[in-house]
Structure formats: structure tokens, C-alpha cells
CSV table of C-alpha atoms in Angstrom, one decimal:
chain,number,residue,atom,x,y,z
A,1,MET,CA,313.9,60.7,20.0
A,2,SER,CA,317.4,61.9,19.2
A,3,SER,CA,317.9,65.7,19.7
A,4,SER,CA,320.8,65.8,17.3
A,5,LYS,CA,320.5,68.4,14.6
A,6,ASP,CA,320.2,67.8,10.9
A,7,ARG,CA,323.4,68.9,9.2
A,8,TYR,CA,323.7,71.2,6.2
A,9,VAL,CA,326.6,73.0,4.7
A,10,VAL,CA,327.6,75.6,2.0
A,11,LEU,CA,330.4,74.4,-0.2
A,12,GLY,CA,332.7,76.6,-2.0
A,13,ASN,CA,336.4,77.8,-2.3
A,14,PRO,CA,336.9,80.3,-0.9
A,15,ILE,CA,333.9,80.0,1.6
A,16,ALA,CA,334.7,82.1,4.8
A,17,HIS,CA,333.0,85.2,3.3
A,18,SER,CA,329.7,83.3,2.7
A,19,LYS,CA,326.5,84.9,4.2
A,20,SER,CA,324.6,81.5,3.8
A,21,PRO,CA,325.3,80.3,7.5
A,22,PHE,CA,323.9,83.6,8.8
A,23,LEU,CA,320.8,83.4,6.6
A,24,HIS,CA,320.0,79.7,7.2
A,25,THR,CA,320.6,79.9,11.0
A,26,HIS,CA,318.1,82.8,11.0
A,27,PHE,CA,315.5,80.8,9.0
A,28,ALA,CA,316.0,77.8,11.4
A,29,GLN,CA,315.4,79.9,14.5
A,30,GLN,CA,312.4,81.6,12.9
A,31,THR,CA,310.7,78.3,11.8
A,32,GLN,CA,311.9,76.3,14.8
A,33,GLN,CA,313.7,73.8,12.7
A,34,ASN,CA,316.4,71.7,14.4
A,35,LEU,CA,319.3,72.1,12.1
A,36,ASP,CA,323.1,72.9,12.0
A,37,TYR,CA,324.4,74.9,9.0
A,38,ARG,CA,328.1,75.6,8.5
A,39,PRO,CA,330.5,76.6,5.8
A,40,LEU,CA,332.7,73.8,4.3
A,41,LEU,CA,335.8,74.5,2.3
A,42,ALA,CA,336.1,72.0,-0.6
A,43,PRO,CA,339.6,71.7,-2.2
A,44,LEU,CA,339.4,72.7,-5.8
A,45,ASP,CA,340.1,69.2,-7.1
A,46,GLU,CA,338.1,67.3,-4.4
A,47,PHE,CA,334.5,68.6,-4.7
A,48,ASP,CA,332.9,65.1,-5.3
A,49,THR,CA,335.0,63.6,-2.5
A,50,THR,CA,333.9,66.4,-0.1
A,51,VAL,CA,330.2,66.0,-0.9
A,52,ASN,CA,330.3,62.2,-0.6
A,53,GLY,CA,332.2,62.5,2.7
A,54,PHE,CA,329.6,64.8,4.0
A,55,ILE,CA,326.8,62.4,2.9
A,56,ALA,CA,328.6,59.6,4.6
A,57,GLN,CA,328.6,61.6,7.9
A,58,GLY,CA,324.8,61.9,7.7
A,59,GLY,CA,324.6,65.3,5.9
A,60,LYS,CA,321.1,66.2,4.7
A,61,GLY,CA,321.8,68.8,2.1
A,62,ALA,CA,324.1,71.6,0.8
A,63,ASN,CA,324.3,74.9,-0.9
A,64,VAL,CA,327.0,75.1,-3.6
A,65,THR,CA,328.8,78.4,-4.5
A,66,LEU,CA,331.7,79.3,-6.7
A,67,PRO,CA,333.4,77.6,-8.3
A,68,PHE,CA,331.5,74.3,-8.0
A,69,LYS,CA,328.0,74.8,-9.5
A,70,LEU,CA,328.9,73.0,-12.7
A,71,GLN,CA,330.6,70.1,-10.8
A,72,ALA,CA,327.5,69.9,-8.6
A,73,PHE,CA,325.3,69.6,-11.7
A,74,ALA,CA,327.5,66.7,-13.0
A,75,LEU,CA,327.4,64.9,-9.6
A,76,CYS,CA,323.6,64.8,-9.3
A,77,THR,CA,321.6,61.6,-9.9
A,78,GLU,CA,318.4,63.7,-10.3
A,79,LEU,CA,317.8,67.3,-11.4
A,80,THR,CA,314.8,69.7,-11.1
A,81,PRO,CA,313.6,71.2,-14.4
A,82,ARG,CA,315.1,74.6,-13.5
A,83,ALA,CA,318.4,73.0,-12.6
A,84,LYS,CA,318.4,71.3,-16.1
A,85,ALA,CA,317.7,74.6,-17.8
A,86,ALA,CA,320.3,76.5,-15.8
A,87,GLY,CA,323.0,73.8,-16.5
A,88,ALA,CA,324.2,74.5,-12.9
A,89,VAL,CA,323.2,73.5,-9.4
A,90,ASN,CA,323.3,75.6,-6.2
A,91,THR,CA,321.2,73.4,-3.9
A,92,LEU,CA,321.7,69.7,-3.1
A,93,LEU,CA,319.3,67.4,-1.3
A,94,PHE,CA,320.5,64.0,-0.2
A,95,LYS,CA,318.1,61.1,-0.1
A,96,THR,CA,319.2,57.4,0.3
A,97,GLY,CA,321.3,56.7,-2.8
A,98,HIS,CA,320.2,59.9,-4.5
A,99,ILE,CA,321.7,63.4,-4.9
A,100,ILE,CA,319.0,65.7,-6.1
A,101,GLY,CA,320.1,69.0,-7.6
A,102,ASP,CA,318.1,72.3,-7.9
A,103,ASN,CA,318.9,75.8,-8.9
A,104,THR,CA,317.2,78.4,-6.7
A,105,ASP,CA,319.1,81.5,-8.0
A,106,GLY,CA,316.7,82.5,-10.8
A,107,CYS,CA,313.7,81.9,-8.6
A,108,GLY,CA,315.4,84.1,-5.9
A,109,LEU,CA,315.9,86.8,-8.4
A,110,VAL,CA,312.3,86.8,-9.7
A,111,ASN,CA,310.9,86.7,-6.1
A,112,ASP,CA,313.0,89.7,-5.2
A,113,ILE,CA,312.0,91.7,-8.3
A,114,VAL,CA,308.3,90.8,-8.3
A,115,HIS,CA,307.4,90.4,-4.6
A,116,ASN,CA,309.9,92.6,-2.8
A,117,ALA,CA,310.4,95.4,-5.3
A,118,GLY,CA,306.8,95.1,-6.7
A,119,VAL,CA,307.9,95.1,-10.3
A,120,ASN,CA,305.6,93.4,-12.8
A,121,LEU,CA,307.5,91.4,-15.5
A,122,THR,CA,304.5,90.3,-17.6
A,123,GLY,CA,304.5,91.9,-21.1
A,124,GLN,CA,307.8,93.8,-20.3
A,125,ARG,CA,310.9,94.2,-22.4
A,126,ILE,CA,313.9,92.9,-20.5
A,127,LEU,CA,317.6,93.3,-21.1
A,128,LEU,CA,319.8,90.6,-19.5
A,129,LEU,CA,323.5,91.7,-19.4
A,130,GLY,CA,325.9,88.7,-19.5
A,131,ALA,CA,325.6,85.1,-20.8
A,132,GLY,CA,327.4,83.2,-18.1
A,133,GLY,CA,326.1,80.9,-15.3
A,134,ALA,CA,324.2,83.8,-13.5
A,135,ALA,CA,322.3,84.7,-16.7
A,136,ARG,CA,321.6,81.1,-17.6
A,137,GLY,CA,320.1,80.4,-14.2
A,138,ALA,CA,317.8,83.4,-14.4
A,139,LEU,CA,316.3,82.8,-17.9
A,140,LEU,CA,313.7,80.1,-17.2
A,141,PRO,CA,312.2,81.8,-14.1
A,142,LEU,CA,312.1,85.1,-16.0
A,143,LEU,CA,310.5,83.6,-19.0
A,144,GLU,CA,307.8,81.9,-16.8
A,145,CYS,CA,306.6,85.5,-15.9
A,146,GLN,CA,305.8,85.9,-19.7
A,147,PRO,CA,307.7,89.1,-20.6
A,148,ALA,CA,307.2,90.4,-24.1
A,149,GLN,CA,310.9,89.9,-24.9
A,150,ILE,CA,314.3,89.2,-23.3
A,151,VAL,CA,317.4,90.4,-25.1
A,152,ILE,CA,320.7,88.8,-23.9
A,153,ALA,CA,323.6,91.1,-24.5
A,154,ASN,CA,327.2,89.8,-24.0
A,155,ARG,CA,330.8,90.7,-24.9
A,156,THR,CA,331.0,87.5,-26.9
A,157,VAL,CA,327.8,87.5,-29.0
A,158,ALA,CA,328.2,83.7,-29.8
A,159,ARG,CA,327.6,82.9,-26.2
A,160,ALA,CA,324.5,85.1,-26.1
A,161,GLU,CA,323.2,83.4,-29.3
A,162,GLU,CA,323.7,80.0,-27.8
A,163,LEU,CA,321.7,80.9,-24.7
A,164,ALA,CA,319.0,82.6,-26.8
A,165,THR,CA,318.6,79.5,-29.0
A,166,GLN,CA,318.4,77.2,-26.0
A,167,PHE,CA,315.6,79.3,-24.3
A,168,GLN,CA,313.6,80.3,-27.4
A,169,PRO,CA,311.2,77.4,-26.9
A,170,PHE,CA,310.1,79.1,-23.6
A,171,GLY,CA,309.6,82.7,-25.0
A,172,ASN,CA,310.8,85.5,-27.2
A,173,VAL,CA,314.6,85.6,-26.6
A,174,LEU,CA,317.1,87.5,-28.7
A,175,ALA,CA,320.9,87.9,-28.6
A,176,SER,CA,323.1,91.0,-29.1
A,177,SER,CA,326.5,92.5,-28.4
A,178,PHE,CA,326.6,95.2,-25.7
A,179,GLU,CA,327.1,98.0,-28.2
A,180,ALA,CA,324.3,96.9,-30.6
A,181,VAL,CA,321.5,96.8,-28.1
A,182,ASN,CA,318.8,99.3,-29.2
A,183,GLY,CA,315.5,100.7,-27.8
A,184,ALA,CA,314.5,101.3,-24.2
A,185,PHE,CA,313.8,98.5,-21.7
A,186,ASP,CA,311.5,98.2,-18.7
A,187,LEU,CA,313.9,96.0,-16.8
A,188,ILE,CA,317.7,95.7,-17.1
A,189,ILE,CA,319.5,93.0,-15.1
A,190,ASN,CA,323.3,93.0,-14.7
A,191,ALA,CA,324.3,89.4,-14.6
A,192,THR,CA,327.9,90.1,-15.4
A,193,SER,CA,330.7,90.3,-12.8
A,194,ALA,CA,331.7,93.8,-14.1
A,195,SER,CA,330.7,95.4,-10.8
A,196,ILE,CA,333.5,93.5,-9.0
A,197,ASN,CA,336.0,95.5,-11.1
A,198,ALA,CA,334.0,98.7,-10.8
A,199,GLU,CA,333.1,98.5,-14.5
A,200,VAL,CA,329.8,98.9,-16.4
A,201,PRO,CA,328.9,96.8,-19.5
A,202,PRO,CA,329.2,99.2,-22.5
A,203,VAL,CA,325.5,99.4,-23.5
A,204,PRO,CA,324.1,102.6,-25.0
A,205,ALA,CA,322.6,105.0,-22.4
A,206,SER,CA,319.4,105.0,-24.4
A,207,VAL,CA,318.5,101.5,-23.1
A,208,PHE,CA,317.5,103.0,-19.7
A,209,SER,CA,313.9,104.2,-20.2
A,210,PRO,CA,312.6,106.9,-17.7
A,211,ASN,CA,310.5,104.1,-15.9
A,212,CYS,CA,313.3,101.6,-16.1
A,213,PHE,CA,314.1,99.3,-13.2
A,214,ALA,CA,317.8,98.4,-13.1
A,215,TYR,CA,318.9,95.4,-11.0
A,216,ASP,CA,322.5,94.3,-10.2
A,217,MET,CA,322.9,90.7,-9.1
A,218,MET,CA,326.0,91.8,-7.1
A,219,TYR,CA,325.6,93.7,-3.8
A,220,GLY,CA,327.8,95.6,-1.4
A,221,ASN,CA,327.6,98.3,1.3
A,222,GLN,CA,327.5,100.9,-1.5
A,223,PRO,CA,325.5,101.1,-4.7
A,224,THR,CA,327.5,99.3,-7.5
A,225,VAL,CA,328.9,101.3,-10.4
A,226,PHE,CA,326.1,99.8,-12.6
A,227,MET,CA,323.5,101.1,-10.2
A,228,GLN,CA,325.1,104.5,-10.0
A,229,HIS,CA,325.2,104.6,-13.9
A,230,ALA,CA,321.6,103.5,-14.2
A,231,ALA,CA,320.4,106.0,-11.6
A,232,ALA,CA,322.2,108.8,-13.5
A,233,GLN,CA,320.0,107.8,-16.5
A,234,GLY,CA,316.9,108.1,-14.3
A,235,ALA,CA,316.4,104.4,-13.6
A,236,THR,CA,315.1,103.0,-10.2
A,237,THR,CA,317.8,100.6,-8.9
A,238,ARG,CA,318.2,97.6,-6.7
A,239,ASP,CA,321.1,95.3,-5.8
A,240,GLY,CA,321.3,91.5,-5.3
A,241,TRP,CA,321.0,91.2,-1.5
A,242,GLY,CA,317.3,90.3,-1.9
A,243,MET,CA,318.2,87.7,-4.5
A,244,LEU,CA,320.6,86.1,-2.1
A,245,VAL,CA,318.1,86.1,0.7
A,246,GLU,CA,315.3,84.7,-1.5
A,247,GLN,CA,317.4,81.9,-3.1
A,248,ALA,CA,318.3,80.8,0.4
A,249,ALA,CA,314.7,80.8,1.5
A,250,GLU,CA,313.8,78.6,-1.6
A,251,ALA,CA,316.6,76.2,-0.7
A,252,PHE,CA,315.4,76.1,2.9
A,253,TYR,CA,311.9,75.3,1.7
A,254,LEU,CA,313.3,72.5,-0.5
A,255,TRP,CA,315.1,70.9,2.4
A,256,ARG,CA,312.5,71.4,5.2
A,257,GLY,CA,309.1,71.9,3.6
A,258,VAL,CA,308.7,75.2,5.4
A,259,LYS,CA,308.9,78.6,3.6
A,260,PRO,CA,310.5,81.1,5.9
A,261,ALA,CA,309.7,84.8,5.9
A,262,THR,CA,312.4,87.0,4.4
A,263,ASP,CA,311.3,90.5,5.6
A,264,ALA,CA,313.7,90.8,8.6
A,265,LEU,CA,316.7,89.6,6.6
A,266,LEU,CA,315.9,91.9,3.7
A,267,LYS,CA,316.4,94.8,6.1
A,268,GLN,CA,319.7,93.6,7.3
A,269,HIS,CA,321.5,94.6,4.1
A,270,PRO,CA,325.3,94.6,4.7
């Protein structure tokens, strides 16, 4: 039997900063899976060529990060229901003649909130800040937890309305501008990229109830400005490191049929 390792990559541009090789190498060692996982820089105008070249070399699967999640979606011959709902793909599985696309981001988010942070989402009022790809990927997994309501707030209300309409068949979803959001929420998720620029979406301070849980999909070695703002209003906060770890564990399970434990990596927050 050949001892050569099954090959996986993470595709992006830029890609050197990616934590995925660290996460998946850890999972492989923990579960004794014989695989090799590396970053692969895809030229901006050659994503499809890069993927097909990797498949031709015997590649088994790939993670996809910015800016290629929509191109990955378009390249797939088969999509999971959650990838279809998200309209974007972050995990590829290659089978003879087929490229299967999945989206593990929303599932990773929910696993981190529910299992790792111990926050119950059933019957809760949720505020989702942003209406881009990150928000879209989160909606179906969040709605499957049967919250009472999800309000999508966005700078451009039309984009929030478009998402709300798409996901209304799965639950109670409303749209709003940032400024017009009213009432207190049990869970507030920042799915905007505002934290990169040290900004906070301009929602009223009253949205943070005393028992509110505020989650930023971004992470860093310091609490984000959104987390600092939420904490100042009395909210409990958490950043997106656990989401990153959990989405990776879900992708690993899709590829290998083995669900790795995430506890050790959760503690290795940058």
C-alpha cells in the first residue's frame, strides 16, 4: 500500500496569513489521518485553472478563502443545501468527475456559539449586522436553531431586504438599517468587516440587553472595537477564533469522515 499522503490545500489571494494549514495539520495528527495540507496562492484571474490543476495532480479537496468563495460556488458540479443557501463555497471535495461544494462557515459559527460558549439560540431574538457573504453563510444554520426572530441590519437596506426575503421561508427574518434597529436582542453577531477598520456599525446602544451575547466574526490578539463597545454596554463578548476552528473541523469531517476534537485549538487563540 502506498504511504503517500492525501493532498489538500487552502486557496486564496493573499494566502500566507492563513491559519488553516496549522488547524488541519493539528487535526490530522490528532485523528492519525495521513494527509498533507498547504496554502496555495491562486492568481486573481486563474482560480478555476488553479483548482483544476490541483485536481489533475491528485488533490482530494480544498478550503477556499477570500476572494474566491463566489468563484468556487460557480465552479462546483454539486452543492450541499447550506452552500446553495449561502450562495458561496468555502470547502471543496473532489470525486472523479465531480467538484462538490459546501459552506461550513455558518455551521462553525453556530457550533462555537451553542457548544463552546453555551448560548441557547432557540426562541431568542438575534441581530445580524451586515448583509454580505459572511451574513448570508450564517443565516440557514442560525435559523435551523429556531430563534424567535432574526433582524438583518445593513448600511444598504436593500441588501438586507433581499437576504430577508430569501430566508423568510426558513423562519422569521426582518431587514433594517443600522440606525432604525429597535428593541433589545439576546444575541448580536457582527458579520461586517468594520472591525478591520476599527469601526463599529452605528446601531443604537439600546440593542444590547443586560444579558446580551455579542459575537464578532473577526478575531485578533486584542478584543475588537465591536467587542469593546458591546462590553461597555454590559454584554458578554466572544470573537471569531472559535468559528474559524469549528468551520475547519467541519470541513475535515466532510473530507475524512472523522470529526476532530477542537478543545486544544480553541485554547490556542492568537
